[in-house]
CSV table of C-alpha atoms in Angstrom, one decimal:
chain,number,residue,atom,x,y,z
T,7,MET,CA,-27.2,-43.0,-8.0
T,8,LYS,CA,-25.7,-39.6,-7.6
T,9,GLN,CA,-24.4,-38.7,-4.2
T,10,GLU,CA,-25.4,-35.3,-2.8
T,11,GLN,CA,-22.6,-33.1,-1.7
T,12,SER,CA,-22.5,-31.6,1.8
T,13,SER,CA,-23.3,-28.0,2.3
T,14,GLU,CA,-19.7,-27.4,3.6
T,15,ARG,CA,-18.3,-28.8,0.4
T,16,LEU,CA,-20.6,-26.7,-1.7
T,17,ASP,CA,-19.7,-23.5,0.2
T,18,TYR,CA,-16.0,-24.3,-0.2
T,19,LEU,CA,-16.4,-24.8,-4.0
T,20,SER,CA,-18.4,-21.7,-4.5
T,21,GLY,CA,-15.8,-19.7,-2.4
T,22,GLU,CA,-13.0,-21.0,-4.7
T,23,ARG,CA,-14.8,-19.8,-7.8
T,24,GLN,CA,-15.6,-16.3,-6.4
T,25,LYS,CA,-12.1,-15.4,-5.3
T,26,PRO,CA,-10.9,-12.4,-7.3
T,27,GLU,CA,-7.5,-12.6,-8.8
T,28,GLU,CA,-5.1,-10.2,-7.0
T,29,HIS,CA,-3.0,-8.3,-9.5
T,30,TYR,CA,-0.5,-5.8,-8.2
T,31,THR,CA,0.7,-3.0,-10.4
T,32,ASP,CA,3.6,-0.7,-9.4
T,33,ARG,CA,3.1,3.0,-9.1
T,34,PRO,CA,4.4,5.1,-12.0
T,35,VAL,CA,8.0,6.3,-11.7
T,36,GLN,CA,6.8,9.9,-11.4
T,37,HIS,CA,4.8,9.0,-8.2
T,38,ARG,CA,7.9,7.4,-6.6
T,39,ILE,CA,10.2,10.3,-7.5
T,40,LEU,CA,7.6,12.9,-6.2
T,41,ALA,CA,7.3,10.9,-3.0
T,42,TRP,CA,11.0,11.0,-2.4
T,43,VAL,CA,11.1,14.8,-3.2
T,44,LEU,CA,8.3,15.5,-0.8
T,45,LEU,CA,10.0,13.5,1.9
T,46,GLY,CA,13.2,15.5,1.4
T,47,VAL,CA,11.2,18.8,1.6
T,48,VAL,CA,9.6,17.7,4.9
T,49,ILE,CA,12.9,16.6,6.4
T,50,PHE,CA,14.6,19.9,5.3
T,51,ALA,CA,11.7,21.9,6.8
T,52,ILE,CA,11.9,20.0,10.1
T,53,ALA,CA,15.7,20.5,10.2
T,54,GLY,CA,15.3,24.2,9.4
T,55,MET,CA,12.8,24.7,12.2
T,56,CYS,CA,15.1,22.9,14.6
T,57,TYR,CA,18.0,25.2,13.5
T,58,TRP,CA,15.8,28.3,13.8
T,59,GLN,CA,14.7,27.3,17.3
T,60,MET,CA,18.3,26.7,18.4
T,61,PHE,CA,20.0,29.7,16.9
T,62,GLY,CA,17.1,32.1,16.3
T,63,ARG,CA,18.4,33.2,12.8
T,64,PHE,CA,19.2,31.8,9.4
């Protein structure tokens, strides 16, 4: 005789089969370089505004 599996066990088994495989791919090098360049531009702009507010001229 074949034993019937419980509904919890069947849910567990079906959940295991349906898990998608997580595969992480790095960003291209150009994206990382552009992100650092943009960060530098933002920091330079903020520092320039602070200097302009303190001294009123460039």
